[in-house]
Amino acid sequence: MPELPEVESLSRELDSAFQQNQHKIRQIHCLRPDLRFPMPLGELESLSGLSIRSVHRRAKYLLFQISEGKSVQFLISHLGMTGSWRFGSRASEKKHDHLAIEFKDDQFLIYNDPRRFGFVDVLKNIESSKWFSHLGLEPFDPKLSAQHLAALAQSSTVAIKVWLMDQKHIVGVGNIYASEALFRAGIHPATPAKKIRLKDWNKIILGIREVLGQAIENGGTTLKDYRSLTGNSGRFQKLLQVYDQQGQACVRCNKLIQSKTMGGRSTYWCPKCQKRNS
DNA sequence: CTCCTATCCTGCGAGC
DNA sequence: TGCTCGCAGGATAGGA
């Protein structure tokens, strides 16, 4: 489900909800602890009585900042493929509800995840933790440059589309937006990463920023499962130009969009607009 | 080191 | 209708 735009959209909605209403945690209900990694039951229990101050995003993680006096810690949530958060009035209302944060005002914030690829953890120091220490730069980080990516990719023979999805290079780009960004950049997805020239790295960075920015503005992409905090679908699926468009006419040149599995994931491109050597 | 495959899960649509 | 198969937004471990 969730790549950067979906997690960012959810993060903004959650943060706005907590800014309007300082929610103090009464209790965290671990309904089904068997997510990808078992929930840290004791640490979740120890959050009772504390308040969620804000919600941010790093890579594809949601970060709930929880503080009391000088101590600051984070409840982190990775949504895997099918994770979602929603507000409710009871701890467990639906199949696959795994966690429910009960607040003093009787509201519940509930995590649901049918495929259980997501997980939660409680951290004091985010960037040095095992979940975050290896991650690459954010796509909108001003430090991100063609030189930076070219240096990381200098000896990699991996297809650029697969390379972009590796979170240690650049974070937030998943299977949908990797194909979409390369279409916007005019680069063939099978190009070996080390063969990309500086001017094409610049096009890739622009393509990534453009597609992620538009997707955020449109509340993300809903293929099947993704829902906003209030249960709405995203709108960006209507604006996809190559993803899941195999056999359709390219929006720019009318040639038919191709698809092929790369690195085990479906990949889409226009054979005329996207060249290995541009 | 790098690269590739299988794997963790449930649900849904296509095809028979 | 009902069954099986393949595939789905992620990310990792383990083998080559």
Short mmCIF file of C-alpha atoms in Angstrom, two decimals, chain A:
data_model
loop_
_atom_site.label_atom_id
_atom_site.label_comp_id
_atom_site.label_asym_id
_atom_site.label_seq_id
_atom_site.Cartn_x
_atom_site.Cartn_y
_atom_site.Cartn_z
CA MET A 1 0.00 0.00 0.00
CA PRO A 2 2.09 2.79 1.21
CA GLU A 3 4.96 4.60 -0.39
CA LEU A 4 6.10 8.05 0.66
CA PRO A 5 3.00 9.99 -0.51
CA GLU A 6 0.58 7.72 1.29
CA VAL A 7 2.56 7.78 4.55
CA GLU A 8 3.04 11.55 4.24
CA SER A 9 -0.69 12.10 3.72
CA LEU A 10 -1.52 9.99 6.74
CA SER A 11 1.16 11.70 8.82
CA ARG A 12 -0.30 15.14 8.04
CA GLU A 13 -3.81 14.03 8.91
CA LEU A 14 -2.69 12.47 12.18
CA ASP A 15 -0.55 15.46 13.14
CA SER A 16 -3.42 17.82 12.46
CA ALA A 17 -5.73 15.70 14.62
CA PHE A 18 -3.25 15.78 17.51
CA GLN A 19 -2.58 19.51 17.19
CA GLN A 20 -6.29 20.22 17.53
CA ASN A 21 -6.73 17.87 20.42
CA GLN A 22 -3.93 16.94 22.81
CA HIS A 23 -4.64 13.25 23.22
CA LYS A 24 -3.48 11.68 26.44
CA ILE A 25 -3.08 7.92 26.21
CA ARG A 26 -5.21 5.98 28.68
CA GLN A 27 -4.06 2.55 27.56
CA ILE A 28 -2.73 0.71 24.52
CA HIS A 29 -4.59 -2.45 23.61
CA CYS A 30 -2.43 -5.08 21.88
CA LEU A 31 -5.21 -6.99 20.19
CA ARG A 32 -3.08 -9.20 17.96
CA PRO A 33 0.65 -8.83 18.65
CA ASP A 34 1.67 -11.11 15.75
CA LEU A 35 2.66 -8.50 13.18
CA ARG A 36 5.83 -8.88 11.10
CA PHE A 37 7.74 -8.51 14.34
CA PRO A 38 5.96 -9.14 17.64
CA MET A 39 4.81 -5.94 19.33
CA PRO A 40 6.94 -4.72 22.27
CA LEU A 41 4.16 -5.30 24.78
CA GLY A 42 5.90 -3.94 27.88
CA GLU A 43 7.09 -0.77 26.19
CA LEU A 44 3.65 -0.11 24.72
CA GLU A 45 2.11 -0.57 28.15
CA SER A 46 4.59 1.94 29.61
CA LEU A 47 3.17 4.68 27.35
CA SER A 48 -0.04 4.86 29.41
CA GLY A 49 -0.61 8.34 30.80
CA LEU A 50 1.66 10.03 28.24
CA SER A 51 0.53 12.28 25.38
CA ILE A 52 1.11 12.19 21.66
CA ARG A 53 2.49 15.63 20.78
CA SER A 54 2.98 15.37 17.03
CA VAL A 55 3.24 12.98 14.11
CA HIS A 56 5.95 13.03 11.45
CA ARG A 57 7.20 10.83 8.64
CA ARG A 58 10.68 9.49 7.91
CA ALA A 59 11.05 7.25 4.84
CA LYS A 60 7.93 5.05 4.91
CA TYR A 61 7.60 5.20 8.70
CA LEU A 62 5.09 7.15 10.77
CA LEU A 63 6.65 8.67 13.90
CA PHE A 64 4.35 9.46 16.83
CA GLN A 65 6.27 11.76 19.17
CA ILE A 66 5.39 11.07 22.76
CA SER A 67 6.74 13.30 25.48
CA GLU A 68 6.29 14.00 29.12
CA GLY A 69 8.52 16.59 30.77
CA LYS A 70 12.02 16.16 29.38
CA SER A 71 11.65 12.59 28.15
CA VAL A 72 10.90 12.15 24.46
CA GLN A 73 10.22 8.87 22.75
CA PHE A 74 8.59 7.69 19.57
CA LEU A 75 6.02 5.11 18.67
CA ILE A 76 6.99 4.15 15.13
CA SER A 77 4.71 2.44 12.63
CA HIS A 78 5.62 0.84 9.33
CA LEU A 79 2.53 0.00 7.28
CA GLY A 80 4.00 -2.81 5.20
CA MET A 81 1.68 -3.46 2.26
CA THR A 82 -1.74 -3.23 3.87
CA GLY A 83 -1.46 -1.33 7.16
CA SER A 84 -3.92 1.46 7.97
CA TRP A 85 -4.81 3.74 10.90
CA ARG A 86 -8.28 5.06 11.70
CA PHE A 87 -10.16 6.57 14.63
CA GLY A 88 -12.93 4.51 16.21
CA SER A 89 -15.07 4.27 19.30
CA ARG A 90 -14.17 0.73 20.39
CA ALA A 91 -10.86 -1.13 20.67
CA SER A 92 -11.64 -3.78 18.09
CA GLU A 93 -14.26 -3.36 15.41
CA LYS A 94 -12.89 -5.11 12.35
CA LYS A 95 -11.06 -8.21 11.28
CA HIS A 96 -7.28 -7.66 11.37
CA ASP A 97 -7.38 -4.89 13.97
CA HIS A 98 -4.02 -5.37 15.71
CA LEU A 99 -3.48 -2.41 18.00
CA ALA A 100 -5.73 0.22 19.55
CA ILE A 101 -4.52 3.35 21.34
CA GLU A 102 -7.22 4.39 23.79
CA PHE A 103 -7.26 8.09 24.73
CA LYS A 104 -8.68 9.82 27.79
CA ASP A 105 -11.46 11.30 25.68
CA ASP A 106 -12.70 7.76 24.90
CA GLN A 107 -11.45 7.82 21.31
CA PHE A 108 -9.45 4.93 19.90
CA LEU A 109 -6.77 5.11 17.22
CA ILE A 110 -6.73 1.67 15.63
CA TYR A 111 -4.11 -0.09 13.50
CA ASN A 112 -5.42 -2.66 11.00
CA ASP A 113 -3.19 -4.85 8.81
CA PRO A 114 -4.56 -7.89 6.93
CA ARG A 115 -1.23 -9.10 5.54
CA ARG A 116 0.73 -8.34 8.72
CA PHE A 117 3.83 -7.05 6.91
CA GLY A 118 3.72 -3.91 9.04
CA PHE A 119 5.07 -3.47 12.56
CA VAL A 120 5.32 -1.04 15.44
CA ASP A 121 8.14 -0.27 17.86
CA VAL A 122 8.94 2.17 20.65
CA LEU A 123 12.21 4.09 20.30
CA LYS A 124 14.10 6.75 22.23
CA ASN A 125 16.62 7.54 19.53
CA ILE A 126 15.34 7.21 16.00
CA GLU A 127 18.27 7.81 13.66
CA SER A 128 20.63 5.43 15.46
CA SER A 129 18.06 2.61 15.66
CA LYS A 130 18.26 -0.48 13.52
CA TRP A 131 15.20 0.57 11.53
CA PHE A 132 16.64 3.95 10.50
CA SER A 133 20.44 3.90 10.64
CA HIS A 134 20.93 2.49 7.12
CA LEU A 135 18.35 4.68 5.35
CA GLY A 136 19.29 7.00 2.50
CA LEU A 137 18.34 10.65 2.03
CA GLU A 138 14.78 11.92 1.80
CA PRO A 139 13.74 12.76 -1.79
CA PHE A 140 13.09 16.40 -0.83
CA ASP A 141 16.32 16.80 1.18
CA PRO A 142 18.32 19.71 -0.33
CA LYS A 143 21.45 17.58 0.15
CA LEU A 144 20.17 15.12 -2.45
CA SER A 145 22.10 15.66 -5.68
CA ALA A 146 23.05 13.91 -8.91
CA GLN A 147 26.61 13.61 -7.62
CA HIS A 148 25.42 12.01 -4.39
CA LEU A 149 23.40 9.31 -6.17
CA ALA A 150 26.01 8.74 -8.89
CA ALA A 151 28.63 8.08 -6.22
CA LEU A 152 26.38 5.56 -4.46
CA ALA A 153 25.63 3.80 -7.75
CA GLN A 154 29.10 3.89 -9.27
CA SER A 155 29.66 0.13 -9.13
CA SER A 156 26.07 -1.17 -9.23
CA THR A 157 24.92 -3.23 -12.18
CA VAL A 158 21.34 -3.35 -10.86
CA ALA A 159 18.53 -1.98 -13.03
CA ILE A 160 17.88 1.66 -12.09
CA LYS A 161 14.24 0.89 -11.30
CA VAL A 162 15.24 -1.78 -8.78
CA TRP A 163 18.07 0.43 -7.45
CA LEU A 164 15.69 3.33 -6.71
CA MET A 165 13.49 1.09 -4.57
CA ASP A 166 16.41 0.20 -2.27
CA GLN A 167 15.82 2.37 0.80
CA LYS A 168 19.51 2.66 1.61
CA HIS A 169 19.99 4.73 -1.56
CA ILE A 170 16.99 7.05 -1.38
CA VAL A 171 13.91 6.53 0.77
CA GLY A 172 10.20 6.56 0.04
CA VAL A 173 10.17 5.36 -3.56
CA GLY A 174 8.32 2.07 -3.97
CA ASN A 175 7.05 0.04 -6.87
CA ILE A 176 4.49 2.50 -8.23
CA TYR A 177 6.54 5.67 -8.04
CA ALA A 178 9.78 4.08 -9.29
CA SER A 179 8.14 3.36 -12.66
CA GLU A 180 6.32 6.71 -12.68
CA ALA A 181 9.46 8.73 -11.86
CA LEU A 182 11.51 7.03 -14.58
CA PHE A 183 8.78 7.72 -17.13
CA ARG A 184 8.85 11.40 -16.21
CA ALA A 185 12.66 11.35 -16.43
CA GLY A 186 12.63 9.58 -19.81
CA ILE A 187 14.99 6.84 -18.56
CA HIS A 188 14.54 3.15 -19.35
CA PRO A 189 13.97 1.19 -16.12
CA ALA A 190 16.41 -1.58 -17.09
CA THR A 191 19.39 0.79 -17.41
CA PRO A 192 22.20 -0.40 -15.09
CA ALA A 193 22.50 2.11 -12.24
CA LYS A 194 26.22 2.71 -12.84
CA LYS A 195 25.54 3.69 -16.46
CA ILE A 196 23.33 6.64 -15.52
CA ARG A 197 25.04 9.94 -16.34
CA LEU A 198 24.90 13.04 -14.18
CA LYS A 199 22.38 14.84 -16.36
CA ASP A 200 20.13 11.79 -16.19
CA TRP A 201 20.50 11.55 -12.40
CA ASN A 202 19.24 15.13 -12.35
CA LYS A 203 16.25 14.14 -14.46
CA ILE A 204 15.58 11.20 -12.13
CA ILE A 205 15.68 13.44 -9.05
CA LEU A 206 13.30 15.89 -10.74
CA GLY A 207 11.05 13.01 -11.83
CA ILE A 208 10.92 11.58 -8.31
CA ARG A 209 10.20 14.97 -6.73
CA GLU A 210 7.55 15.78 -9.32
CA VAL A 211 5.65 12.51 -9.03
CA LEU A 212 5.86 12.33 -5.24
CA GLY A 213 4.79 15.96 -4.93
CA GLN A 214 1.78 15.47 -7.20
CA ALA A 215 0.85 12.27 -5.41
CA ILE A 216 0.94 14.02 -2.02
CA GLU A 217 -1.23 16.84 -3.39
CA ASN A 218 -3.69 14.18 -4.52
CA GLY A 219 -3.79 12.30 -1.24
CA GLY A 220 -1.75 9.33 -2.48
CA THR A 221 -2.61 6.34 -4.65
CA THR A 222 -5.29 3.80 -3.79
CA LEU A 223 -4.95 0.57 -5.75
CA LYS A 224 -6.95 -1.50 -3.30
CA ASP A 225 -6.24 -1.04 0.36
CA TYR A 226 -4.87 2.42 1.00
CA ARG A 227 -7.25 4.65 2.93
CA SER A 228 -6.71 8.00 4.59
CA LEU A 229 -7.30 8.44 8.30
CA THR A 230 -10.94 9.23 7.57
CA GLY A 231 -11.35 6.28 5.21
CA ASN A 232 -11.07 8.14 1.93
CA SER A 233 -9.27 6.77 -1.12
CA GLY A 234 -6.37 8.61 -2.70
CA ARG A 235 -6.85 10.30 -6.06
CA PHE A 236 -3.47 9.82 -7.71
CA GLN A 237 -4.37 6.41 -9.20
CA LYS A 238 -6.30 8.39 -11.85
CA LEU A 239 -3.11 10.25 -12.76
CA LEU A 240 -0.76 7.27 -13.14
CA GLN A 241 0.95 7.40 -16.53
CA VAL A 242 2.61 3.98 -16.78
CA TYR A 243 1.98 1.93 -13.62
CA ASP A 244 -0.54 -0.84 -14.42
CA GLN A 245 -1.05 0.69 -17.89
CA GLN A 246 0.49 -2.13 -19.99
CA GLY A 247 -1.10 -2.25 -23.44
CA GLN A 248 -2.49 1.29 -23.07
CA ALA A 249 -1.34 4.16 -25.27
CA CYS A 250 1.46 6.31 -23.84
CA VAL A 251 0.08 9.72 -22.83
CA ARG A 252 2.97 11.43 -24.62
CA CYS A 253 3.65 9.43 -27.80
CA ASN A 254 0.80 6.93 -28.16
CA LYS A 255 3.09 3.88 -28.27
CA LEU A 256 1.89 0.98 -26.12
CA ILE A 257 3.13 0.83 -22.52
CA GLN A 258 5.25 -2.27 -21.81
CA SER A 259 5.59 -4.28 -18.63
CA LYS A 260 8.05 -6.83 -17.30
CA THR A 261 9.13 -8.20 -13.94
CA MET A 262 12.32 -6.63 -12.62
CA GLY A 263 13.74 -7.61 -9.26
CA GLY A 264 10.58 -9.62 -8.68
CA ARG A 265 8.26 -6.62 -9.10
CA SER A 266 6.10 -5.50 -12.02
CA THR A 267 7.70 -2.65 -13.93
CA TYR A 268 6.12 -0.39 -16.55
CA TRP A 269 7.59 1.91 -19.19
CA CYS A 270 7.10 3.48 -22.61
CA PRO A 271 9.47 1.93 -25.17
CA LYS A 272 9.70 5.17 -27.15
CA CYS A 273 9.86 7.85 -24.44
CA GLN A 274 12.29 5.93 -22.20
CA LYS A 275 15.73 5.12 -23.57
CA ARG A 276 18.80 3.49 -22.04
CA ASN A 277 21.04 6.15 -23.61
CA SER A 278 19.55 9.58 -23.67
#
